[in-house]
């Protein structure tokens, strides 16, 4: 008996469900903006909207990278540490006199290398994604602190630091970076065979393998994309705050996971989109921003985020049981 192999059996995301979810999330985001506009006059101020878009942009890019991994039924706990570590790397390179373009490319390549290391640990060493990325999280924090001797590295390159503070067509440059990442990510995930491979691996690795999908390469690709997105955010963060600091972005991995889950990505794999996590990131950013304007204790912001994750994952479990 022979097994017929074809790459066309890789499942694609359900378009109708994704569109409905996207409209629901967009409606929720708009409702939050309207409600906060009535609750506090400061919400609609140009400075506040600009700040919200800048902060939400970095979480959104992290969430897109995290989504690629979660769709394969994996997890990447290292993205926050990668952000802090790469902010140190780019600051160190610029301080050493390396040209800006070379510093950016080298920093992104470090992200690629970290992602490839995660893929190697999962595929070749057989380590669970949780373990290998948790180990990287702690290691990168330590390496960054060793490089800086526990301090920070100032960035004096004005062209680099001015970028994050600039606007184009009245929209913050950091938000344009979301578009720069989001459009290719959408094409990759929803319109290419490589995106279908991610869903296939997340659904059933063995079935995907029998269908002709290179499962190992797909896992490598997912973690490389996640780490590269995190390295890109590290560049943006360094540009925004003007320093390299290994302790920056602590807890951002949880923000990225929460944004992805709120955006409809299933932690069990094989379900997800690009627009959902992007909207999820800005919903979280809006909740945090509104809480700050209303003088709500920051601890409550974490509680709200945790409750949202529990509720969404619970209903995702119910959906999975109902589909069996």
Short mmCIF file of C-alpha atoms in Angstrom, two decimals:
data_model
loop_
_atom_site.label_atom_id
_atom_site.label_comp_id
_atom_site.label_asym_id
_atom_site.label_seq_id
_atom_site.Cartn_x
_atom_site.Cartn_y
_atom_site.Cartn_z
CA UNK A 1 0.00 0.00 0.00
CA UNK A 2 1.39 3.41 -0.91
CA UNK A 3 0.66 6.73 0.73
CA UNK A 4 -0.25 9.51 -1.67
CA UNK A 5 1.48 12.73 -0.72
CA UNK A 6 0.23 16.14 -1.63
CA UNK A 7 0.86 19.52 -0.14
CA UNK A 8 -2.63 20.69 -1.00
CA UNK A 9 -4.15 18.91 2.03
CA UNK A 10 -2.76 21.48 4.41
CA UNK A 11 -5.79 23.18 5.95
CA UNK A 12 -6.38 26.85 5.38
CA UNK A 13 -8.03 29.16 7.88
CA UNK A 14 -11.78 29.67 7.61
CA UNK A 15 -12.25 33.01 5.87
CA UNK A 16 -15.82 33.63 7.02
CA UNK A 17 -14.93 33.09 10.67
CA UNK A 18 -11.84 35.28 10.40
CA UNK A 19 -13.79 38.13 8.81
CA UNK A 20 -16.54 37.95 11.44
CA UNK A 21 -13.99 37.86 14.26
CA UNK A 22 -12.10 40.79 12.75
CA UNK A 23 -15.28 42.89 12.53
CA UNK A 24 -16.17 41.96 16.12
CA UNK A 25 -12.74 42.99 17.40
CA UNK A 26 -12.83 46.21 15.39
CA UNK A 27 -16.25 47.00 16.82
CA UNK A 28 -14.98 46.32 20.34
CA UNK A 29 -11.96 48.57 19.78
CA UNK A 30 -14.13 51.41 18.46
CA UNK A 31 -16.55 50.97 21.39
CA UNK A 32 -13.66 51.25 23.84
CA UNK A 33 -12.44 54.43 22.14
CA UNK A 34 -15.91 55.99 22.24
CA UNK A 35 -16.47 55.01 25.87
CA UNK A 36 -13.10 56.35 26.97
CA UNK A 37 -13.74 59.53 25.01
CA UNK A 38 -16.80 60.13 27.17
CA UNK A 39 -15.06 59.00 30.37
CA UNK A 40 -12.07 61.32 30.08
CA UNK A 41 -11.40 64.39 27.97
CA UNK A 42 -7.69 63.51 27.77
CA UNK A 43 -8.25 60.34 25.73
CA UNK A 44 -8.85 62.04 22.39
CA UNK A 45 -5.98 64.49 22.79
CA UNK A 46 -3.45 64.22 19.92
CA UNK A 47 -0.61 63.42 22.32
CA UNK A 48 -2.52 60.56 23.95
CA UNK A 49 -3.65 59.00 20.65
CA UNK A 50 -0.11 59.24 19.32
CA UNK A 51 1.27 57.61 22.46
CA UNK A 52 -1.36 54.84 22.31
CA UNK A 53 -0.52 54.07 18.67
CA UNK A 54 3.21 53.99 19.39
CA UNK A 55 2.91 51.64 22.33
CA UNK A 56 0.33 49.43 20.69
CA UNK A 57 2.46 49.18 17.55
CA UNK A 58 5.32 47.37 19.27
CA UNK A 59 3.01 44.89 20.99
CA UNK A 60 1.20 44.33 17.69
CA UNK A 61 4.38 43.38 15.84
CA UNK A 62 5.36 41.02 18.65
CA UNK A 63 1.89 39.48 18.54
CA UNK A 64 2.17 38.80 14.79
CA UNK A 65 5.42 36.92 15.29
CA UNK A 66 4.00 35.05 18.27
CA UNK A 67 0.97 34.05 16.21
CA UNK A 68 3.10 32.18 13.67
CA UNK A 69 4.45 30.04 16.51
CA UNK A 70 1.14 29.49 18.29
CA UNK A 71 -0.52 28.34 15.06
CA UNK A 72 2.00 25.47 14.98
CA UNK A 73 0.84 24.59 18.54
CA UNK A 74 4.03 26.07 20.00
CA UNK A 75 4.88 29.03 22.24
CA UNK A 76 7.69 31.57 22.37
CA UNK A 77 8.36 32.94 25.85
CA UNK A 78 11.58 34.67 24.84
CA UNK A 79 10.26 37.57 22.74
CA UNK A 80 10.37 40.12 25.56
CA UNK A 81 13.96 39.16 26.39
CA UNK A 82 14.88 39.35 22.70
CA UNK A 83 13.50 42.89 22.59
CA UNK A 84 15.65 43.96 25.54
CA UNK A 85 18.72 42.10 24.30
CA UNK A 86 18.57 43.48 20.75
CA UNK A 87 18.09 47.01 22.10
CA UNK A 88 21.46 46.50 23.83
CA UNK A 89 23.04 45.09 20.67
CA UNK A 90 22.01 47.97 18.41
CA UNK A 91 23.05 50.54 21.04
CA UNK A 92 26.42 48.82 21.47
CA UNK A 93 27.01 48.66 17.70
CA UNK A 94 26.12 52.33 17.21
CA UNK A 95 28.33 53.34 20.12
CA UNK A 96 31.18 51.36 18.51
CA UNK A 97 30.82 53.41 15.34
CA UNK A 98 29.17 50.76 13.16
CA UNK A 99 27.07 52.41 10.41
CA UNK A 100 23.36 52.62 11.11
CA UNK A 101 22.33 50.35 8.22
CA UNK A 102 24.85 47.69 9.27
CA UNK A 103 23.76 47.91 12.92
CA UNK A 104 20.14 47.33 11.93
CA UNK A 105 20.95 44.37 9.68
CA UNK A 106 23.23 42.75 12.25
CA UNK A 107 20.61 43.15 14.97
CA UNK A 108 17.93 41.54 12.79
CA UNK A 109 20.33 38.70 11.92
CA UNK A 110 20.77 38.05 15.64
CA UNK A 111 17.01 37.66 15.82
CA UNK A 112 17.16 35.16 12.96
CA UNK A 113 19.92 33.22 14.77
CA UNK A 114 17.93 33.09 18.01
CA UNK A 115 14.88 31.80 16.16
CA UNK A 116 16.99 29.17 14.39
CA UNK A 117 18.37 28.11 17.77
CA UNK A 118 14.83 27.64 19.05
CA UNK A 119 13.98 25.57 16.00
CA UNK A 120 17.09 23.45 16.53
CA UNK A 121 16.21 22.86 20.17
CA UNK A 122 12.68 21.77 19.31
CA UNK A 123 13.37 19.77 16.13
CA UNK A 124 16.81 18.24 16.78
CA UNK A 125 17.05 18.14 20.57
CA UNK A 126 13.40 17.28 21.15
CA UNK A 127 12.88 19.99 23.76
CA UNK A 128 9.39 21.37 24.38
CA UNK A 129 8.94 24.93 23.03
CA UNK A 130 8.12 26.12 26.54
CA UNK A 131 11.48 24.92 27.89
CA UNK A 132 13.80 26.10 25.10
CA UNK A 133 12.24 29.56 24.90
CA UNK A 134 12.12 29.92 28.69
CA UNK A 135 15.84 29.07 28.81
CA UNK A 136 16.51 31.70 26.15
CA UNK A 137 14.48 34.25 28.09
CA UNK A 138 16.65 33.94 31.18
CA UNK A 139 19.92 33.58 29.24
CA UNK A 140 19.41 36.65 27.05
CA UNK A 141 18.60 38.80 30.07
CA UNK A 142 21.85 37.65 31.68
CA UNK A 143 23.96 38.12 28.54
CA UNK A 144 22.54 41.60 28.04
CA UNK A 145 23.35 42.56 31.61
CA UNK A 146 26.89 41.22 31.20
CA UNK A 147 27.40 43.30 28.05
CA UNK A 148 26.18 46.47 29.77
CA UNK A 149 27.67 45.59 33.17
CA UNK A 150 24.20 45.98 34.64
CA UNK A 151 23.82 49.49 33.26
CA UNK A 152 22.43 50.99 30.04
CA UNK A 153 24.00 52.12 26.78
CA UNK A 154 23.00 55.56 25.53
CA UNK A 155 22.28 56.10 21.85
CA UNK A 156 23.53 59.40 20.46
CA UNK A 157 22.63 58.76 16.81
CA UNK A 158 19.93 61.40 16.24
CA UNK A 159 18.71 59.93 12.96
CA UNK A 160 17.97 56.66 14.74
CA UNK A 161 16.29 58.15 17.81
CA UNK A 162 14.29 60.73 15.86
CA UNK A 163 12.64 58.06 13.75
CA UNK A 164 10.33 56.76 16.48
CA UNK A 165 9.23 60.28 17.37
CA UNK A 166 8.44 61.32 13.80
CA UNK A 167 5.05 61.35 12.09
CA UNK A 168 4.17 60.72 8.46
CA UNK A 169 0.84 61.99 7.15
CA UNK A 170 -0.07 62.74 10.76
CA UNK A 171 0.41 59.12 11.81
CA UNK A 172 3.30 58.01 14.09
CA UNK A 173 6.12 56.27 12.25
CA UNK A 174 5.89 53.29 14.61
CA UNK A 175 2.33 52.65 13.46
CA UNK A 176 3.54 52.63 9.86
CA UNK A 177 5.89 49.83 10.93
CA UNK A 178 2.81 47.77 11.87
CA UNK A 179 1.59 48.17 8.30
CA UNK A 180 5.06 47.34 6.99
CA UNK A 181 5.01 44.07 8.94
CA UNK A 182 1.29 43.33 8.76
CA UNK A 183 0.81 43.31 4.97
CA UNK A 184 3.62 40.82 4.18
CA UNK A 185 2.56 38.74 7.20
CA UNK A 186 -1.02 38.58 5.91
CA UNK A 187 0.16 37.53 2.45
CA UNK A 188 2.47 34.91 3.96
CA UNK A 189 -0.07 33.40 6.35
CA UNK A 190 -3.25 33.57 4.31
CA UNK A 191 -2.19 33.55 0.67
CA UNK A 192 0.93 31.37 0.49
CA UNK A 193 1.50 27.65 0.80
CA UNK A 194 3.94 28.27 3.65
CA UNK A 195 1.09 29.76 5.66
CA UNK A 196 -1.01 26.66 4.98
CA UNK A 197 1.91 24.55 6.18
CA UNK A 198 1.83 26.35 9.55
CA UNK A 199 -1.85 25.48 9.97
CA UNK A 200 -1.21 21.90 8.88
CA UNK A 201 1.59 21.41 11.42
CA UNK A 202 -0.55 22.90 14.18
CA UNK A 203 -3.46 20.66 13.30
CA UNK A 204 -1.60 17.34 13.11
CA UNK A 205 2.15 17.04 12.61
CA UNK A 206 2.09 13.44 11.43
CA UNK A 207 -0.74 14.04 8.97
CA UNK A 208 1.10 17.08 7.67
CA UNK A 209 4.26 15.01 7.22
CA UNK A 210 2.36 12.34 5.28
CA UNK A 211 0.86 15.08 3.12
CA UNK A 212 4.32 16.17 2.00
CA UNK A 213 4.83 19.09 4.37
CA UNK A 214 8.37 19.54 5.64
CA UNK A 215 7.38 19.78 9.29
CA UNK A 216 10.87 20.47 10.64
CA UNK A 217 11.49 23.33 8.22
CA UNK A 218 8.07 24.79 9.00
CA UNK A 219 8.83 24.82 12.73
CA UNK A 220 12.20 26.47 12.07
CA UNK A 221 10.46 29.10 9.95
CA UNK A 222 7.82 29.89 12.59
CA UNK A 223 10.37 30.49 15.35
CA UNK A 224 12.70 32.47 13.09
CA UNK A 225 9.83 34.78 12.12
CA UNK A 226 8.84 35.23 15.77
CA UNK A 227 12.38 36.06 16.91
CA UNK A 228 12.96 38.37 13.94
CA UNK A 229 9.79 40.30 14.75
CA UNK A 230 11.04 40.61 18.34
CA UNK A 231 14.43 41.86 17.15
CA UNK A 232 12.66 44.42 14.97
CA UNK A 233 10.68 45.60 18.00
CA UNK A 234 13.99 45.82 19.89
CA UNK A 235 15.19 48.28 17.25
CA UNK A 236 12.00 50.30 17.54
CA UNK A 237 12.15 50.36 21.34
CA UNK A 238 15.80 51.46 21.32
CA UNK A 239 14.86 54.22 18.90
CA UNK A 240 11.99 55.33 21.09
CA UNK A 241 13.74 55.44 24.47
CA UNK A 242 17.25 56.25 23.20
CA UNK A 243 19.05 53.58 25.23
CA UNK A 244 19.91 49.91 25.15
CA UNK A 245 18.66 48.20 28.29
CA UNK A 246 18.58 44.43 28.81
CA UNK A 247 15.79 44.68 31.39
CA UNK A 248 13.41 46.51 29.05
CA UNK A 249 10.27 44.80 27.71
CA UNK A 250 9.89 42.59 30.76
CA UNK A 251 6.57 40.77 30.51
CA UNK A 252 6.02 41.74 26.89
CA UNK A 253 5.94 38.07 25.91
CA UNK A 254 2.73 37.77 27.93
CA UNK A 255 1.33 40.87 26.24
CA UNK A 256 2.11 39.33 22.85
CA UNK A 257 0.48 36.02 23.77
CA UNK A 258 -2.55 37.80 25.21
CA UNK A 259 -2.92 39.96 22.08
CA UNK A 260 -2.74 36.89 19.86
CA UNK A 261 -5.26 34.96 21.95
CA UNK A 262 -7.66 37.92 22.17
CA UNK A 263 -7.30 38.15 18.39
CA UNK A 264 -8.68 34.64 17.98
CA UNK A 265 -5.51 32.53 17.86
CA UNK A 266 -6.00 29.15 19.52
CA UNK A 267 -3.34 28.09 22.00
CA UNK A 268 -4.04 24.54 20.82
CA UNK A 269 -2.79 25.38 17.33
CA UNK A 270 -4.13 25.49 13.75
CA UNK A 271 -6.36 28.55 14.29
CA UNK A 272 -5.26 32.13 13.84
CA UNK A 273 -4.97 35.18 11.60
CA UNK A 274 -2.85 38.30 11.22
CA UNK A 275 -5.50 40.99 11.62
CA UNK A 276 -6.88 39.44 14.83
CA UNK A 277 -3.68 39.76 16.90
CA UNK A 278 -3.09 43.26 15.52
CA UNK A 279 -6.52 44.34 16.74
CA UNK A 280 -6.00 42.40 19.97
CA UNK A 281 -2.80 44.34 20.65
CA UNK A 282 -4.53 47.69 20.24
CA UNK A 283 -7.45 46.54 22.39
CA UNK A 284 -4.99 45.74 25.17
CA UNK A 285 -3.13 49.02 24.59
CA UNK A 286 -6.44 50.89 24.79
CA UNK A 287 -7.43 49.16 28.03
CA UNK A 288 -4.05 49.99 29.59
CA UNK A 289 -4.12 53.55 28.29
CA UNK A 290 -7.65 54.14 29.52
CA UNK A 291 -6.85 52.65 32.91
CA UNK A 292 -3.91 55.04 33.27
CA UNK A 293 -6.06 58.04 32.31
CA UNK A 294 -8.73 56.99 34.80
CA UNK A 295 -6.10 56.44 37.52
CA UNK A 296 -6.90 52.76 37.82
CA UNK A 297 -4.26 50.84 39.77
CA UNK A 298 -1.82 49.24 37.32
CA UNK A 299 -2.22 45.91 39.12
CA UNK A 300 -5.83 45.80 37.94
CA UNK A 301 -4.61 46.07 34.34
CA UNK A 302 -2.74 42.79 34.75
CA UNK A 303 -5.75 41.17 36.39
CA UNK A 304 -8.00 42.25 33.50
CA UNK A 305 -5.55 40.86 30.96
CA UNK A 306 -5.34 37.56 32.81
CA UNK A 307 -9.13 37.27 33.05
CA UNK A 308 -9.48 37.97 29.32
CA UNK A 309 -7.06 35.14 28.52
CA UNK A 310 -8.90 32.69 30.80
CA UNK A 311 -12.29 33.55 29.30
CA UNK A 312 -11.12 33.37 25.69
CA UNK A 313 -9.20 30.10 26.13
CA UNK A 314 -12.19 28.58 27.95
CA UNK A 315 -14.53 29.40 25.07
CA UNK A 316 -11.91 28.13 22.63
CA UNK A 317 -11.97 24.79 24.48
CA UNK A 318 -15.77 24.71 24.25
CA UNK A 319 -15.53 25.42 20.51
CA UNK A 320 -13.05 22.58 20.05
CA UNK A 321 -15.22 20.12 21.96
CA UNK A 322 -18.28 21.13 19.95
CA UNK A 323 -16.46 20.62 16.65
CA UNK A 324 -15.49 17.02 17.49
#
